[in-house]
Coordinates of C-alpha atoms in Angstrom, one line a residue:
M1 CA 35.8 37.3 -89.2
M2 CA 38.3 39.1 -86.3
R3 CA 37.0 39.9 -83.0
T4 CA 38.2 43.6 -81.5
K5 CA 38.7 44.9 -78.1
Q6 CA 35.5 46.6 -77.6
D7 CA 33.5 43.2 -79.6
Y8 CA 35.5 40.6 -76.2
A9 CA 34.7 43.9 -73.7
Y10 CA 31.1 43.6 -74.5
Q11 CA 31.6 40.0 -74.4
V12 CA 33.0 39.2 -71.3
I13 CA 30.7 42.3 -69.2
K14 CA 27.4 40.5 -70.6
G15 CA 28.8 37.2 -69.6
R16 CA 29.9 38.8 -66.3
I17 CA 26.2 40.3 -65.4
T18 CA 23.6 37.4 -67.3
A19 CA 25.8 34.7 -65.1
G20 CA 25.1 37.0 -62.1
D21 CA 28.8 37.9 -61.3
L22 CA 27.7 42.0 -62.0
L23 CA 24.6 42.4 -60.1
P24 CA 22.2 45.1 -60.2
G25 CA 23.3 48.5 -59.0
Q26 CA 26.6 47.1 -59.1
R27 CA 29.3 49.8 -60.1
I28 CA 31.5 49.0 -63.2
V29 CA 34.8 50.3 -63.2
V30 CA 36.2 51.1 -66.4
N31 CA 40.0 51.7 -65.6
R32 CA 39.6 47.9 -63.1
L33 CA 37.8 46.4 -65.8
G34 CA 40.1 46.8 -68.9
H35 CA 43.0 45.7 -66.1
E36 CA 41.8 42.8 -65.3
I37 CA 40.3 42.1 -69.1
G38 CA 43.3 42.8 -70.7
T39 CA 42.1 46.1 -72.3
S40 CA 42.2 50.0 -72.6
A41 CA 40.1 52.0 -71.2
I42 CA 38.2 52.6 -74.6
P43 CA 37.3 49.4 -75.8
V44 CA 35.5 48.8 -72.3
R45 CA 34.0 51.7 -72.8
E46 CA 32.3 51.4 -76.1
A47 CA 31.2 48.4 -74.9
L48 CA 29.8 49.8 -72.0
L49 CA 27.9 52.4 -74.5
R50 CA 26.6 48.9 -76.3
L51 CA 25.0 47.4 -73.5
E52 CA 23.5 50.5 -72.4
A53 CA 21.7 50.6 -75.5
E54 CA 20.5 46.7 -74.6
G55 CA 19.5 48.5 -71.0
L56 CA 21.5 46.1 -69.4
V57 CA 23.9 49.3 -68.8
T58 CA 23.0 52.6 -66.7
L59 CA 25.7 55.5 -68.4
T60 CA 25.1 58.6 -65.7
P61 CA 27.6 62.0 -65.7
H62 CA 30.0 61.6 -62.7
I63 CA 28.9 58.4 -61.7
G64 CA 29.9 55.8 -64.4
A65 CA 28.1 53.0 -64.8
V66 CA 26.1 51.1 -62.8
V67 CA 24.3 47.4 -64.0
S68 CA 20.2 48.4 -64.4
L69 CA 18.2 46.7 -62.8
I70 CA 15.6 44.7 -64.7
T71 CA 12.3 44.8 -63.9
G72 CA 9.5 42.7 -64.7
E73 CA 7.9 45.2 -67.2
T74 CA 10.4 46.0 -68.9
I75 CA 10.8 42.0 -69.7
K76 CA 6.9 42.3 -70.4
R77 CA 7.5 45.6 -72.8
T78 CA 10.7 43.4 -74.8
L79 CA 7.9 40.4 -75.3
E80 CA 4.8 42.6 -76.6
S81 CA 7.6 44.1 -79.0
M82 CA 8.9 40.6 -80.5
A83 CA 5.3 39.3 -80.2
V84 CA 4.3 41.8 -82.8
L85 CA 7.4 41.8 -84.3
E86 CA 7.8 38.3 -84.6
G87 CA 4.1 37.6 -85.7
Y88 CA 4.5 40.1 -89.1
A89 CA 7.7 38.1 -89.6
T90 CA 5.9 34.7 -89.3
R91 CA 3.2 36.6 -91.8
L92 CA 5.6 36.6 -94.3
A93 CA 7.2 33.8 -94.5
L94 CA 4.0 31.5 -95.5
P95 CA 4.4 32.0 -99.1
R96 CA 7.7 30.2 -98.4
A97 CA 7.0 27.9 -96.0
S98 CA 7.5 24.5 -98.0
E99 CA 10.9 25.2 -98.0
I100 CA 11.2 24.9 -94.3
L101 CA 8.6 22.6 -93.6
D102 CA 11.2 19.8 -92.8
A103 CA 14.0 22.2 -90.9
L104 CA 10.6 23.1 -88.3
K105 CA 10.1 19.3 -87.8
H106 CA 13.7 18.3 -87.1
D107 CA 14.0 21.6 -84.5
D108 CA 10.5 20.4 -83.1
A109 CA 12.1 17.0 -82.7
I110 CA 15.4 18.0 -80.9
M111 CA 12.5 20.4 -78.7
A112 CA 10.5 17.7 -77.6
A113 CA 14.1 15.2 -76.7
A114 CA 15.1 18.3 -74.4
L115 CA 11.5 18.5 -73.0
E116 CA 11.9 14.3 -72.2
A117 CA 15.5 15.0 -71.1
E118 CA 14.6 18.1 -69.0
D119 CA 18.1 20.0 -70.8
W120 CA 16.6 23.5 -70.9
E121 CA 19.4 24.6 -72.2
A122 CA 18.8 22.4 -75.0
F123 CA 15.6 22.9 -75.4
S124 CA 16.2 27.5 -75.4
A125 CA 18.3 26.6 -78.2
G126 CA 15.8 24.6 -80.5
N127 CA 13.4 26.8 -79.9
R128 CA 15.8 29.7 -80.7
K129 CA 16.1 27.4 -84.2
F130 CA 12.2 27.1 -84.9
H131 CA 12.4 30.6 -85.3
F132 CA 14.6 31.5 -86.8
T133 CA 14.1 28.7 -89.4
I134 CA 11.3 30.9 -90.2
Y135 CA 12.8 33.9 -90.1
G136 CA 15.2 33.2 -92.5
V137 CA 12.2 33.4 -95.9
C138 CA 11.1 36.1 -94.3
D139 CA 12.6 38.3 -97.1
N140 CA 13.0 41.3 -94.9
D141 CA 16.5 42.2 -93.2
I142 CA 15.4 45.1 -91.0
L143 CA 12.7 42.8 -89.8
T144 CA 14.9 39.6 -88.7
N145 CA 17.5 42.4 -87.6
S146 CA 15.4 44.4 -85.4
I147 CA 13.7 40.5 -84.2
Q148 CA 17.6 39.2 -83.4
S149 CA 18.0 42.0 -81.5
L150 CA 15.3 41.7 -79.0
W151 CA 15.9 37.9 -78.4
G152 CA 19.6 39.0 -77.8
Q153 CA 18.2 42.1 -75.0
L154 CA 15.8 39.1 -73.9
D155 CA 19.0 36.3 -73.9
S156 CA 20.3 38.7 -71.1
Y157 CA 17.2 38.6 -69.2
L158 CA 15.3 35.2 -69.3
S159 CA 17.5 32.2 -68.9
A160 CA 17.0 28.2 -70.1
A161 CA 16.0 27.9 -66.5
A162 CA 12.9 29.5 -66.6
F163 CA 11.4 26.6 -68.5
Y164 CA 13.0 24.5 -65.6
L165 CA 10.2 27.2 -63.6
M166 CA 7.5 26.2 -65.4
P167 CA 7.8 23.1 -67.7
D168 CA 4.3 23.4 -68.2
R169 CA 5.1 25.7 -70.1
A170 CA 7.7 24.3 -72.5
Q171 CA 5.3 21.7 -73.3
G172 CA 2.7 24.7 -74.5
S173 CA 4.8 26.3 -76.5
I174 CA 6.1 22.7 -78.3
N175 CA 1.9 22.7 -79.0
E176 CA 1.7 25.9 -80.1
H177 CA 4.6 25.4 -83.0
H178 CA 2.9 22.3 -84.1
A179 CA -0.3 24.9 -84.9
I180 CA 1.8 26.9 -86.8
M181 CA 3.8 24.5 -88.8
D182 CA -0.3 22.9 -89.4
M183 CA -0.6 26.3 -90.7
L184 CA 2.2 27.2 -92.7
A185 CA 1.7 23.9 -94.6
N186 CA -1.4 25.0 -95.3
S187 CA -1.7 26.3 -98.7
E188 CA -5.7 27.7 -97.7
T189 CA -3.7 29.7 -94.1
D190 CA -5.3 33.6 -94.0
P191 CA -2.1 35.6 -93.1
L192 CA -3.3 37.4 -90.9
Q193 CA -4.7 34.6 -88.6
L194 CA -1.2 32.9 -89.0
E195 CA 0.2 36.3 -88.3
L196 CA -2.0 36.7 -84.8
A197 CA -1.2 32.7 -84.2
A198 CA 2.3 33.5 -84.1
R199 CA 1.5 36.9 -82.5
E200 CA 0.0 34.7 -79.5
H201 CA 2.0 32.2 -78.3
K202 CA 5.2 35.0 -77.7
L203 CA 2.1 36.7 -75.8
N204 CA 1.6 33.1 -73.8
T205 CA 5.1 33.2 -72.8
A206 CA 4.7 36.8 -70.9
R207 CA 1.4 35.5 -69.4
R208 CA 3.0 32.6 -67.9
L209 CA 5.7 34.3 -66.6
Q210 CA 3.5 36.6 -64.4
L211 CA 5.6 39.5 -65.4
Q212 CA 3.8 42.1 -64.3
D213 CA 3.9 40.4 -60.4
R214 CA 7.5 39.9 -60.6
R215 CA 10.9 41.2 -61.4
F216 CA 13.6 39.5 -62.7
A217 CA 17.4 39.6 -61.9
P218 CA 19.8 39.0 -65.9
S219 CA 21.7 36.7 -64.0
L220 CA 18.4 34.4 -64.6
A221 CA 19.9 35.1 -67.8
A222 CA 19.0 32.9 -71.8
A223 CA 16.6 32.1 -73.8
A224 CA 12.5 31.5 -72.3
S225 CA 11.5 33.8 -75.2
G226 CA 8.7 31.5 -76.8

């Protein structure tokens, strides 16, 4: 698929926010940024609208675009929303669980090796793969697209570095994955109990981050999500 100028501008701006090159409260000057990245102002403005929808940018009349301050409360609400959606998606995947158990074991092995090496980028990538392997068989595109959108937002709030700050959560996440796999493998599993276990898995990350008492800048970026 050919990448449009809007897509390019979006990736550049989001990347700068994620990397901390653009800080919370900093104004984004459309014409200047367009000149820097080699586009007109229009793709930049369109990209900023997408970033506003993700909560990364605030657009105010007569002021323009400003990088949003991401608070702990924002992350908490995102994780809570993901917990509900992902719990239900995991429940929907139960009838087709036999199709994905081998892949889940492979994803789990990647995460275990990454934890041993303290490679948090690889750990986060394995974690995402594990979950989306499940969602891939839940047979509800609207649901999975919503989950993917929320993961994208969380990627911009938190980073794999979050697992570095709380390695005990990384091990806890693997343990919870094992419990979810056991439930998926058991033909007697109650779908509601599976849904609640998957939901609790996400909420445990929120609790461990102590979101109610902390603030996170987007520069912490990428995937501490479960």
